[in-house]
Short mmCIF file of C-alpha atoms in Angstrom, two decimals:
data_model
loop_
_atom_site.label_atom_id
_atom_site.label_comp_id
_atom_site.label_asym_id
_atom_site.label_seq_id
_atom_site.Cartn_x
_atom_site.Cartn_y
_atom_site.Cartn_z
CA MET A 14 119.54 102.37 104.41
CA ALA A 15 119.28 106.10 104.09
CA GLY A 16 121.69 106.76 106.94
CA HIS A 17 122.61 110.16 108.32
CA PRO A 18 122.54 112.84 105.59
CA GLY A 19 125.66 114.53 106.83
CA ASN A 20 127.77 111.45 107.49
CA ARG A 21 126.29 108.70 105.34
CA ARG A 22 128.70 106.32 103.69
CA ARG A 23 127.72 103.64 101.26
CA LEU A 24 128.69 100.09 102.13
CA ARG A 25 131.01 98.80 99.47
CA CYS A 26 132.12 95.19 99.08
CA SER A 27 135.85 94.65 99.14
CA PHE A 28 135.78 91.16 97.64
CA ALA A 29 137.14 90.16 94.25
CA VAL A 30 134.69 90.27 91.33
CA ALA A 31 132.95 86.95 90.80
CA CYS A 32 131.18 85.65 87.71
CA PHE A 33 127.39 85.92 87.87
CA ALA A 34 126.01 82.57 86.82
CA GLY A 35 122.40 83.62 86.25
CA ALA A 36 119.12 82.61 87.86
CA VAL A 37 118.09 79.02 88.36
CA ALA A 38 115.65 77.88 85.68
CA ALA A 39 112.05 78.15 86.86
CA ALA A 40 111.27 74.75 85.39
CA GLN A 41 113.61 73.12 87.92
CA THR A 42 111.81 74.29 91.06
CA GLY A 43 109.25 71.51 91.44
CA THR A 44 109.01 69.17 94.40
CA ALA A 45 111.49 66.70 92.91
CA ARG A 46 114.03 69.45 92.32
CA LEU A 47 113.60 70.73 95.87
CA ASP A 48 114.12 67.25 97.29
CA GLU A 49 117.22 66.84 95.16
CA LEU A 50 118.66 70.18 96.31
CA ARG A 51 117.86 69.51 99.97
CA ALA A 52 119.66 66.17 99.74
CA ALA A 53 122.64 67.83 98.04
CA ALA A 54 122.77 70.55 100.73
CA SER A 55 122.66 67.87 103.44
CA ARG A 56 125.61 66.07 101.82
CA SER A 57 127.57 69.29 101.18
CA PRO A 58 126.46 71.91 103.75
CA GLY A 59 129.55 73.99 102.97
CA SER A 60 128.68 74.45 99.29
CA ALA A 61 127.65 78.04 98.67
CA GLU A 62 126.53 77.16 95.15
CA ILE A 63 124.12 74.46 96.32
CA ARG A 64 122.75 76.59 99.17
CA ASN A 65 122.18 79.44 96.69
CA GLU A 66 120.31 77.16 94.27
CA LEU A 67 118.22 75.73 97.10
CA GLY A 68 117.39 79.27 98.29
CA VAL A 69 116.20 80.30 94.83
CA ALA A 70 114.13 77.14 94.47
CA LEU A 71 112.51 77.63 97.88
CA GLY A 72 111.70 81.23 97.03
CA GLU A 73 110.05 80.27 93.78
CA SER A 74 108.04 77.61 95.59
CA GLY A 75 106.68 80.26 97.99
CA ASP A 76 108.83 79.43 101.02
CA VAL A 77 110.39 82.87 101.47
CA GLU A 78 111.66 82.28 105.03
CA GLY A 79 113.38 79.06 103.98
CA ALA A 80 114.83 80.83 100.97
CA LEU A 81 116.29 83.57 103.15
CA ARG A 82 117.96 81.07 105.47
CA GLU A 83 119.66 79.30 102.57
CA LEU A 84 120.68 82.47 100.75
CA GLU A 85 122.12 84.00 103.92
CA ALA A 86 124.14 80.80 104.35
CA ALA A 87 125.33 81.04 100.75
CA VAL A 88 126.54 84.62 101.31
CA ARG A 89 128.37 83.61 104.50
CA LEU A 90 130.04 80.69 102.74
CA ASN A 91 131.06 82.70 99.68
CA PRO A 92 131.01 86.48 100.25
CA ALA A 93 132.37 86.96 96.71
CA SER A 94 129.27 85.48 95.05
CA ALA A 95 127.41 88.24 93.25
CA GLU A 96 124.65 85.77 92.45
CA ALA A 97 124.04 84.93 96.12
CA HIS A 98 123.97 88.61 97.13
CA TYR A 99 121.61 89.41 94.26
CA ASN A 100 119.22 86.56 95.07
CA LEU A 101 119.26 87.44 98.78
CA GLY A 102 118.42 91.06 97.97
CA THR A 103 115.53 90.18 95.67
CA THR A 104 114.12 87.72 98.22
CA LEU A 105 114.22 90.35 100.97
CA ILE A 106 112.30 92.66 98.65
CA LYS A 107 109.77 89.87 98.01
CA ARG A 108 109.16 89.46 101.76
CA ALA A 109 108.78 93.22 102.27
CA GLN A 110 106.37 93.56 99.35
CA ALA A 111 104.26 90.60 100.42
CA ALA A 112 103.81 91.75 104.02
CA ARG A 113 103.74 95.53 103.56
CA ARG A 114 104.14 95.98 107.30
CA GLU A 115 106.07 98.95 108.68
CA GLU A 116 108.69 96.71 110.29
CA ASN A 117 109.67 95.37 106.89
CA ARG A 118 111.56 98.57 106.15
CA THR A 119 114.34 96.59 107.83
CA ASP A 120 114.14 94.10 104.97
CA LEU A 121 114.40 96.99 102.50
CA GLY A 122 117.51 98.30 104.23
CA ARG A 123 119.14 94.87 104.20
CA ALA A 124 118.16 94.40 100.57
CA LEU A 125 119.80 97.69 99.67
CA THR A 126 123.05 96.68 101.36
CA THR A 127 123.24 93.26 99.75
CA LEU A 128 122.28 94.51 96.28
CA ARG A 129 125.00 97.16 96.48
CA CYS A 130 127.45 94.36 97.23
CA ALA A 131 126.13 92.36 94.28
CA GLN A 132 126.55 95.40 92.04
CA ASP A 133 130.13 95.93 93.22
CA LEU A 134 130.94 92.31 92.51
CA GLN A 135 129.28 92.30 89.09
CA PRO A 136 128.15 95.69 87.75
CA THR A 137 126.25 94.19 84.80
CA LEU A 138 123.71 92.23 86.83
CA PRO A 139 120.31 92.14 85.06
CA HIS A 140 117.73 94.65 86.34
CA ILE A 141 119.99 95.78 89.20
CA HIS A 142 119.39 99.49 88.56
CA ASN A 143 115.60 99.11 88.55
CA LEU A 144 115.76 97.18 91.83
CA LEU A 145 118.03 99.74 93.47
CA GLY A 146 115.91 102.60 92.14
CA TRP A 147 112.77 101.03 93.58
CA LEU A 148 114.50 100.52 96.94
CA TYR A 149 115.78 104.09 97.13
CA ARG A 150 112.29 105.38 96.33
CA GLU A 151 110.78 103.21 99.08
CA ILE A 152 113.16 104.55 101.74
CA GLY A 153 112.70 108.16 100.60
CA ASP A 154 116.05 108.80 98.88
CA VAL A 155 114.56 110.24 95.69
CA ASP A 156 117.81 111.64 94.27
CA SER A 157 119.51 108.24 94.43
CA ALA A 158 116.39 106.63 92.93
CA VAL A 159 116.56 109.03 89.96
CA GLU A 160 120.24 108.20 89.48
CA GLU A 161 119.57 104.44 89.43
CA PHE A 162 116.55 104.67 87.12
CA ARG A 163 118.56 106.83 84.71
CA LYS A 164 121.14 104.04 84.62
CA ALA A 165 118.34 101.52 83.99
CA VAL A 166 117.12 103.55 81.01
CA ARG A 167 120.64 103.79 79.62
CA ALA A 168 121.10 100.04 80.04
CA GLU A 169 117.71 99.18 78.47
CA PRO A 170 116.56 102.15 76.36
CA SER A 171 113.76 100.08 74.82
CA SER A 172 112.23 99.16 78.21
CA ALA A 173 108.88 100.88 78.75
CA LYS A 174 108.98 99.95 82.44
CA ALA A 175 112.37 101.61 82.89
CA HIS A 176 111.08 104.86 81.39
CA ASN A 177 107.93 104.70 83.53
CA ASN A 178 109.99 104.09 86.69
CA LEU A 179 112.27 107.03 85.91
CA ALA A 180 109.29 109.29 85.31
CA SER A 181 107.69 108.28 88.61
CA VAL A 182 110.64 109.59 90.63
CA LEU A 183 111.09 112.66 88.43
CA VAL A 184 107.54 113.60 89.47
CA LEU A 185 108.64 113.36 93.11
CA GLN A 186 111.45 115.79 92.27
CA LYS A 187 108.83 118.09 90.69
CA ASN A 188 110.68 117.71 87.37
CA LEU A 189 107.41 117.45 85.47
CA VAL A 190 108.77 118.36 82.03
CA GLU A 191 111.20 115.45 81.95
CA ALA A 192 108.71 113.15 83.69
CA ILE A 193 106.10 113.80 80.99
CA SER A 194 108.69 113.09 78.29
CA SER A 195 109.69 109.82 79.97
CA TYR A 196 106.09 108.68 80.47
CA GLY A 197 105.45 109.53 76.82
CA ARG A 198 108.39 107.38 75.78
CA ALA A 199 107.05 104.50 77.90
CA VAL A 200 103.70 104.45 76.09
CA GLU A 201 105.36 104.84 72.71
CA LEU A 202 107.37 101.71 73.47
CA ASP A 203 104.37 99.81 74.87
CA PRO A 204 101.00 101.16 73.65
CA HIS A 205 99.17 98.78 76.03
CA PHE A 206 100.96 100.05 79.16
CA VAL A 207 97.86 101.39 80.93
CA ALA A 208 99.62 102.50 84.11
CA ALA A 209 102.06 104.66 82.14
CA TYR A 210 99.18 106.44 80.36
CA LEU A 211 97.45 107.15 83.66
CA ASN A 212 100.70 108.33 85.23
CA LEU A 213 101.24 110.61 82.24
CA ALA A 214 97.74 112.04 82.67
CA SER A 215 98.46 112.83 86.33
CA ALA A 216 101.79 114.49 85.52
CA MET A 217 100.26 116.61 82.76
CA GLN A 218 97.43 117.70 85.05
CA GLN A 219 99.99 118.76 87.67
CA LYS A 220 101.91 120.75 85.09
CA GLY A 221 98.83 122.21 83.44
CA ALA A 222 97.94 121.56 79.80
CA ARG A 223 99.10 124.16 77.28
CA GLU A 224 98.54 124.86 73.60
CA GLU A 225 102.19 124.10 72.87
CA ALA A 226 101.64 120.61 74.29
CA VAL A 227 98.74 120.13 71.87
CA GLU A 228 100.90 121.20 68.93
CA GLU A 229 103.75 118.95 70.03
CA ARG A 230 101.42 115.93 70.21
CA ARG A 231 99.81 116.84 66.90
CA GLN A 232 103.17 116.89 65.16
CA ALA A 233 104.04 113.52 66.72
CA ALA A 234 100.75 112.06 65.39
CA LEU A 235 101.49 113.42 61.91
CA ARG A 236 104.94 111.82 61.97
CA GLN A 237 103.38 108.46 62.95
CA PRO A 238 100.09 108.22 61.05
CA SER A 239 99.66 104.52 61.84
CA SER A 240 100.39 104.86 65.57
CA ALA A 241 97.32 104.48 67.79
CA ALA A 242 99.43 105.51 70.81
CA ALA A 243 100.33 108.83 69.17
CA ARG A 244 96.62 109.52 68.51
CA VAL A 245 95.76 108.61 72.11
CA LEU A 246 98.33 111.05 73.46
CA LEU A 247 97.02 113.81 71.20
CA GLY A 248 93.44 113.04 72.24
CA HIS A 249 94.42 113.07 75.88
CA VAL A 250 96.11 116.48 75.76
CA LEU A 251 93.11 117.88 73.88
CA LEU A 252 90.92 116.58 76.71
CA LEU A 253 93.09 118.38 79.25
CA ASN A 254 92.61 121.59 77.26
CA ASP A 255 88.79 121.18 77.35
CA ARG A 256 88.58 120.42 73.62
CA SER A 257 86.43 117.30 73.96
CA GLN A 258 85.06 117.17 70.39
CA GLU A 259 88.53 117.34 68.84
CA ALA A 260 89.70 114.78 71.40
CA ALA A 261 86.88 112.40 70.47
CA HIS A 262 87.85 112.70 66.77
CA GLU A 263 91.48 111.71 67.49
CA LEU A 264 90.50 108.94 69.89
CA LEU A 265 88.01 107.43 67.42
CA HIS A 266 90.91 107.29 64.98
CA ALA A 267 93.03 105.53 67.62
CA VAL A 268 90.30 102.94 68.27
CA LYS A 269 90.05 102.20 64.54
CA LEU A 270 93.82 101.73 64.35
CA SER A 271 93.91 99.50 67.45
CA PRO A 272 90.49 98.20 68.59
CA ARG A 273 91.95 96.39 71.61
CA LEU A 274 93.81 99.39 73.03
CA ALA A 275 92.07 99.81 76.41
CA ILE A 276 93.34 103.29 77.13
CA ALA A 277 91.98 104.58 73.81
CA HIS A 278 88.46 103.41 74.71
CA TYR A 279 88.85 104.92 78.20
CA TYR A 280 89.82 108.40 77.00
CA LEU A 281 87.24 108.21 74.20
CA GLY A 282 84.58 107.43 76.81
CA GLN A 283 85.64 110.52 78.78
CA ALA A 284 85.58 112.71 75.67
CA LEU A 285 82.13 111.48 74.65
CA ARG A 286 80.77 112.02 78.17
CA LEU A 287 82.00 115.62 78.13
CA ALA A 288 80.40 116.07 74.71
CA GLY A 289 77.07 114.92 76.18
CA GLU A 290 77.01 111.49 74.47
CA VAL A 291 76.57 109.46 77.64
CA ASP A 292 75.36 106.20 76.05
CA ALA A 293 78.30 106.09 73.64
CA ALA A 294 80.65 107.03 76.48
CA ALA A 295 79.42 104.10 78.60
CA LYS A 296 79.92 101.72 75.66
CA HIS A 297 83.58 102.64 75.29
CA LEU A 298 84.20 102.70 79.03
CA ALA A 299 82.72 99.18 79.22
CA LEU A 300 85.12 98.08 76.48
CA ALA A 301 88.03 99.58 78.45
CA VAL A 302 86.94 97.58 81.52
CA GLN A 303 86.59 94.42 79.44
CA LEU A 304 90.11 94.85 78.05
CA SER A 305 91.67 95.83 81.40
CA PRO A 306 89.37 94.58 84.20
CA GLU A 307 91.82 95.24 87.03
CA THR A 308 92.16 98.98 86.38
CA ALA A 309 90.24 100.82 89.10
CA ASP A 310 89.98 104.11 87.19
CA PHE A 311 88.21 102.39 84.28
CA ARG A 312 85.56 100.87 86.55
CA SER A 313 85.10 104.11 88.48
CA GLN A 314 84.45 106.11 85.31
CA LEU A 315 82.09 103.44 83.96
CA GLY A 316 80.17 103.47 87.25
CA ALA A 317 79.79 107.25 87.04
CA ALA A 318 78.53 107.03 83.43
CA LEU A 319 76.02 104.33 84.32
CA LEU A 320 74.72 106.48 87.17
CA ARG A 321 74.11 109.38 84.76
CA MET A 322 72.15 106.97 82.57
CA GLY A 323 69.96 106.01 85.53
CA LYS A 324 71.34 102.46 85.73
CA VAL A 325 71.76 102.63 89.47
CA GLU A 326 72.19 98.93 90.24
CA GLU A 327 74.87 98.50 87.55
CA SER A 328 76.57 101.68 88.72
CA VAL A 329 76.75 100.43 92.31
CA SER A 330 78.29 97.16 91.10
CA GLU A 331 81.02 98.89 89.07
CA LEU A 332 81.84 101.40 91.79
CA ASN A 333 82.12 98.65 94.39
CA GLN A 334 84.54 96.85 92.04
CA ALA A 335 86.54 100.07 91.63
CA LEU A 336 86.83 100.44 95.41
CA ARG A 337 87.85 96.80 95.76
CA LEU A 338 90.77 97.62 93.46
CA ASN A 339 91.51 101.03 95.01
CA PRO A 340 89.86 101.63 98.41
CA SER A 341 91.44 105.11 98.66
CA ASP A 342 89.69 106.60 95.61
CA ALA A 343 87.75 109.53 97.08
CA SER A 344 85.90 110.17 93.81
CA ALA A 345 84.66 106.57 93.64
CA HIS A 346 83.39 106.79 97.23
CA TYR A 347 81.55 110.00 96.34
CA GLN A 348 79.98 108.52 93.20
CA LEU A 349 78.99 105.37 95.08
CA ALA A 350 77.41 107.49 97.80
CA ASN A 351 75.30 109.23 95.17
CA ALA A 352 74.29 105.90 93.63
CA LEU A 353 73.37 104.42 97.02
CA ARG A 354 71.33 107.48 97.90
CA LYS A 355 69.37 107.10 94.66
CA ALA A 356 68.86 103.44 95.52
CA GLY A 357 67.40 104.49 98.87
CA THR A 358 70.28 103.08 100.95
CA ASP A 359 70.82 106.24 102.96
CA GLU A 360 73.00 104.92 105.79
CA ALA A 361 75.50 103.30 103.38
CA ALA A 362 75.44 106.47 101.28
CA ARG A 363 76.27 108.55 104.36
CA ARG A 364 79.28 106.33 105.16
CA HIS A 365 80.67 106.70 101.65
CA PHE A 366 80.11 110.48 101.62
CA GLU A 367 82.01 110.71 104.91
CA ARG A 368 84.81 108.48 103.60
CA ALA A 369 85.15 110.64 100.48
CA ARG A 370 85.41 113.74 102.65
CA GLU A 371 88.05 112.13 104.90
CA LEU A 372 90.13 110.96 101.95
CA ARG A 373 90.06 114.35 100.24
CA SER A 374 91.05 116.13 103.45
CA ALA A 375 93.77 113.58 104.21
CA LYS A 376 95.09 113.81 100.66
CA LEU A 377 95.43 117.57 100.90
CA ASP A 378 97.19 117.34 104.27
CA PHE A 379 99.46 114.57 103.02
CA GLU A 380 100.36 116.44 99.83
CA GLN A 381 101.23 119.57 101.78
CA ALA A 382 103.19 117.59 104.38
CA GLY A 383 104.98 115.74 101.59
CA LEU A 384 106.01 118.98 99.90
CA PHE A 385 107.38 120.42 103.15
CA THR A 386 109.22 117.13 103.81
CA VAL A 387 110.83 117.12 100.36
CA ASN A 388 111.97 120.71 100.87
CA GLY A 389 113.26 119.85 104.33
CA ILE A 390 115.31 116.92 103.03
CA ALA A 391 116.76 119.15 100.29
CA ASP A 392 117.81 121.68 102.94
CA LEU A 393 119.32 118.90 105.03
CA ARG A 394 121.46 117.72 102.13
CA ALA A 395 122.60 121.29 101.52
CA GLY A 396 123.59 121.72 105.18
CA ARG A 397 120.84 124.30 105.88
CA PHE A 398 119.73 122.67 109.13
CA ALA A 399 117.65 125.50 110.60
CA GLU A 400 115.72 125.90 107.33
CA ALA A 401 115.24 122.12 107.16
CA ALA A 402 113.83 122.08 110.68
CA GLY A 403 111.38 124.85 109.73
CA HIS A 404 110.06 122.94 106.71
CA LEU A 405 109.82 119.68 108.63
CA ARG A 406 107.96 121.32 111.52
CA GLU A 407 105.40 122.51 108.96
CA ALA A 408 105.09 118.93 107.65
CA VAL A 409 104.51 117.53 111.14
CA ALA A 410 101.95 120.24 111.90
CA ARG A 411 99.88 119.12 108.91
CA LYS A 412 100.33 115.39 109.48
CA PRO A 413 101.58 114.57 113.00
CA ASP A 414 101.75 110.83 112.26
CA TYR A 415 103.97 111.28 109.17
CA VAL A 416 106.89 109.02 110.08
CA GLU A 417 109.39 110.39 107.56
CA ALA A 418 108.71 114.01 108.57
CA ASN A 419 109.34 113.24 112.26
CA PHE A 420 112.41 111.17 111.43
CA TYR A 421 114.10 113.85 109.31
CA LEU A 422 112.98 116.55 111.77
CA GLY A 423 114.93 114.68 114.46
CA ILE A 424 118.05 114.73 112.27
CA ALA A 425 117.64 118.43 111.43
CA LEU A 426 117.09 119.46 115.04
CA SER A 427 120.06 117.43 116.29
CA GLN A 428 122.25 119.17 113.70
CA SER A 429 120.89 122.64 114.47
CA GLY A 430 121.51 122.37 118.22
CA GLU A 431 118.01 121.66 119.55
CA PRO A 432 118.59 118.33 121.32
CA GLU A 433 115.47 118.00 123.43
CA GLU A 434 113.09 118.65 120.54
CA ALA A 435 115.19 116.33 118.37
CA VAL A 436 114.75 113.51 120.89
CA ARG A 437 110.98 114.06 120.91
CA ALA A 438 110.87 113.92 117.10
CA PHE A 439 112.87 110.68 116.98
CA GLU A 440 110.74 109.15 119.74
CA THR A 441 107.56 110.05 117.84
CA ALA A 442 108.94 108.42 114.70
CA LEU A 443 109.83 105.29 116.68
CA THR A 444 106.41 105.17 118.34
CA LEU A 445 104.91 105.07 114.83
CA ARG A 446 107.53 102.69 113.44
CA PRO A 447 109.17 100.90 116.39
CA LYS A 448 110.94 98.26 114.32
CA SER A 449 112.77 100.62 111.97
CA ALA A 450 116.50 99.94 112.10
CA GLU A 451 117.07 103.06 109.98
CA ILE A 452 115.41 105.41 112.49
CA ARG A 453 117.06 103.76 115.49
CA TYR A 454 120.52 104.02 113.92
CA ASN A 455 120.09 107.72 113.17
CA PHE A 456 118.65 108.32 116.64
CA GLY A 457 121.77 106.67 118.04
CA ILE A 458 123.98 108.98 115.97
CA ALA A 459 122.03 112.00 117.27
CA LEU A 460 122.34 110.82 120.89
CA TRP A 461 126.07 110.28 120.38
CA LYS A 462 126.44 113.89 119.17
CA MET A 463 124.47 115.05 122.23
CA ASP A 464 127.11 113.33 124.40
CA ARG A 465 124.66 110.70 125.61
CA PRO A 466 126.74 107.58 124.84
CA GLU A 467 124.82 105.09 126.98
CA GLU A 468 121.56 105.93 125.23
CA ALA A 469 123.35 105.86 121.87
CA ILE A 470 124.66 102.35 122.65
CA ARG A 471 121.09 101.29 123.49
CA GLU A 472 119.86 102.46 120.07
CA PHE A 473 122.80 100.87 118.22
CA ARG A 474 122.07 97.56 119.96
CA GLN A 475 118.38 97.85 119.02
CA THR A 476 119.41 98.59 115.43
CA LEU A 477 121.46 95.41 115.31
CA THR A 478 118.68 93.35 116.88
CA LEU A 479 116.48 94.47 113.99
CA ASP A 480 119.20 94.37 111.32
CA PRO A 481 122.13 92.10 112.34
CA GLY A 482 123.83 92.59 108.96
CA ASN A 483 124.16 96.37 109.30
CA GLY A 484 127.92 96.88 109.18
CA ILE A 485 127.74 100.64 109.77
CA ALA A 486 125.77 100.11 113.00
CA HIS A 487 128.33 97.53 114.19
CA CYS A 488 131.01 100.13 113.52
CA ALA A 489 129.13 102.85 115.44
CA LEU A 490 128.56 100.46 118.35
CA ALA A 491 132.27 99.62 118.42
CA GLN A 492 133.18 103.33 118.63
CA ALA A 493 130.65 103.96 121.40
CA LEU A 494 131.72 100.92 123.44
CA ALA A 495 135.37 101.87 123.10
CA ARG A 496 134.62 105.33 124.46
CA GLN A 497 132.84 103.76 127.43
CA GLY A 498 135.86 101.53 128.13
CA SER A 499 134.26 98.22 127.04
CA ALA A 500 137.31 97.18 125.03
CA ALA A 501 136.54 93.48 124.58
CA GLU A 502 132.97 94.03 123.40
CA ALA A 503 134.12 96.93 121.22
CA GLU A 504 136.63 94.62 119.52
CA GLN A 505 133.90 92.05 118.83
CA ALA A 506 131.67 94.71 117.26
CA LEU A 507 134.61 96.00 115.22
CA GLN A 508 135.43 92.53 113.92
CA ARG A 509 131.84 91.99 112.82
CA ALA A 510 131.79 95.41 111.14
CA ARG A 511 134.92 94.54 109.17
CA GLU A 512 133.43 91.20 108.11
CA LEU A 513 130.54 93.21 106.66
CA GLY A 514 132.84 95.60 104.80
CA ALA A 515 132.56 98.57 107.18
CA CYS A 516 134.74 100.35 109.75
CA GLY A 517 138.14 99.83 108.20
CA GLU A 518 140.13 101.93 110.69
CA PRO A 519 141.13 100.55 114.11
CA VAL A 520 139.00 101.64 117.07
CA ARG A 521 140.88 103.73 119.64
CA ASN A 522 139.74 104.82 123.08
CA GLN A 523 138.77 108.51 123.14
#
C-alpha cells in the first residue's frame, strides 16, 4: 500500500531465506491432479507445501477464491516460504485484474505486501520486479514503479515487455526522452510488439517530432539495412514531421522486408492516406487488421479510410468493431457518427457525436487533473505541504470525482494544518471508493494527528476489516488503543502486528 508519504515504512519479512522451488507444472493441474492434491491436503492439513501446490492448481483451474484460501493457509503454516508468498501475491493480482472493481485495490495492497515478503525471502524470484512495478503503478506510486521496472530491465535486458513497462511509467514522470528510447528498444527486440509501437507514437507526439529525431532514426536504419523495425521507426518519425511521401517510401521498404509486420502496414496506410492514395491506404490498413485483429486503432483507421471511399456500410462495421475493443476512443465515435449520418441513421449519429464530445472534454479535464495530482504528490514527498494542497485543489476543481486527487489532498491538508477541509477530502475519497483500505488507513493517521483518537480507531478497524493482513494498520490500532487505555485489546493488536512483521517496539501508554 502507498501509506502515508511522510511516515511510510515498507513491510519487511524477518524470516530466514527459503529456497524458491518454482511454479507447479501447468500440465499437472487437471481434474485428476486436483483430486490428488485435495486428498493429500485432507491427509496432511499442516503441510504448507501441499497447500501451496493445491492453491496453484486451483488458480490455474479458474477457482481463484479456492486458490486464495489454500495459499493463505500455506503462508500461515510456513511464513518462510518465498514460493507461497509469491503465489499468493500473483493470485491476488489475478482476482483484482479479473474484477476491476474499485474495492479490489485492497487486493492490490495485500499483493504488494506479500510480494515484498517473497522478494525479501528470495530476491531472484522470476518476474518479481515487473509484478512489483505494475502494482506500484496501479496504486499511484510512480517513482517506486520506475525503480522496479529499471530492475526488471537490468535482470532481463533482452525482454521487450520489460522495456515497454519501464517506458510506460517514465511517460508518467514526463521523462519523455528516456521513455522514447525505452519504447524504441522494445520494438527493436520484438518487431511484432504492436502495443510498444503505438506507445512510442504517443510519447513522440507528446514530445513533438524534430528533425534530429528523423536523422537519428535514419542513421539507425542505415546501420541495420535488413531491419524492418528500423524502417518502420524511421517512417513513423517522418510521418510525425508531416513528410508523408518520404514516410511511405521507408514503410514500403519495411513491408517488403517483413510482409507480416502489422505495424508497418498500419503506418504505411496512414502515409498513403495523407498522400491522397486512399484506395492503397485502405488495402494496407486492412492487412494490418488481418494481422492484428484485436488492435482497436487499426480498425478505427480502416473505418475512417472506408468512409472516405464512400463504403459506408463497411466503415460502420469496422468502427463498431473498434469501439467494441476500445469504447473510450473519441475519434472512433466521431467517425462512426459521420458514417451513421451518411447512412441516414440520424439519432444514432447524434448519440455518437455527443459521446465523442463528452470523451474529449473528459479527457482534457482528466489530463489536467492528472498533471496537478502528479505535481501535488511530488510536493508532498518533498515536504511542501501547502504547495501540494494548492496543486491538489486544482485537480479536484477540474475533476471532483478523482479519487486519488481527493485522497492526497486529504493528506496534504492534514499536514498543512487544515483539519476540517482534510476530513472533507478524505470523506469524499471514501464516498467514491468506500472499500479502500489504503484511504481508510491514511484517514486514520490524519485523525490521529488531529487528536481525534476514537475516530482514528474506527478507521483503523475498518482498514483491518478490509485488509486483515495489514501489519502496519494493526500496529497503528495497537498504539491508538493503548492511548485510550484499552490495554488488553492493544496487546492483541500488537501481537498480530508482530506476526505480520510490523511494530517491533513495545506499545506503551501515552
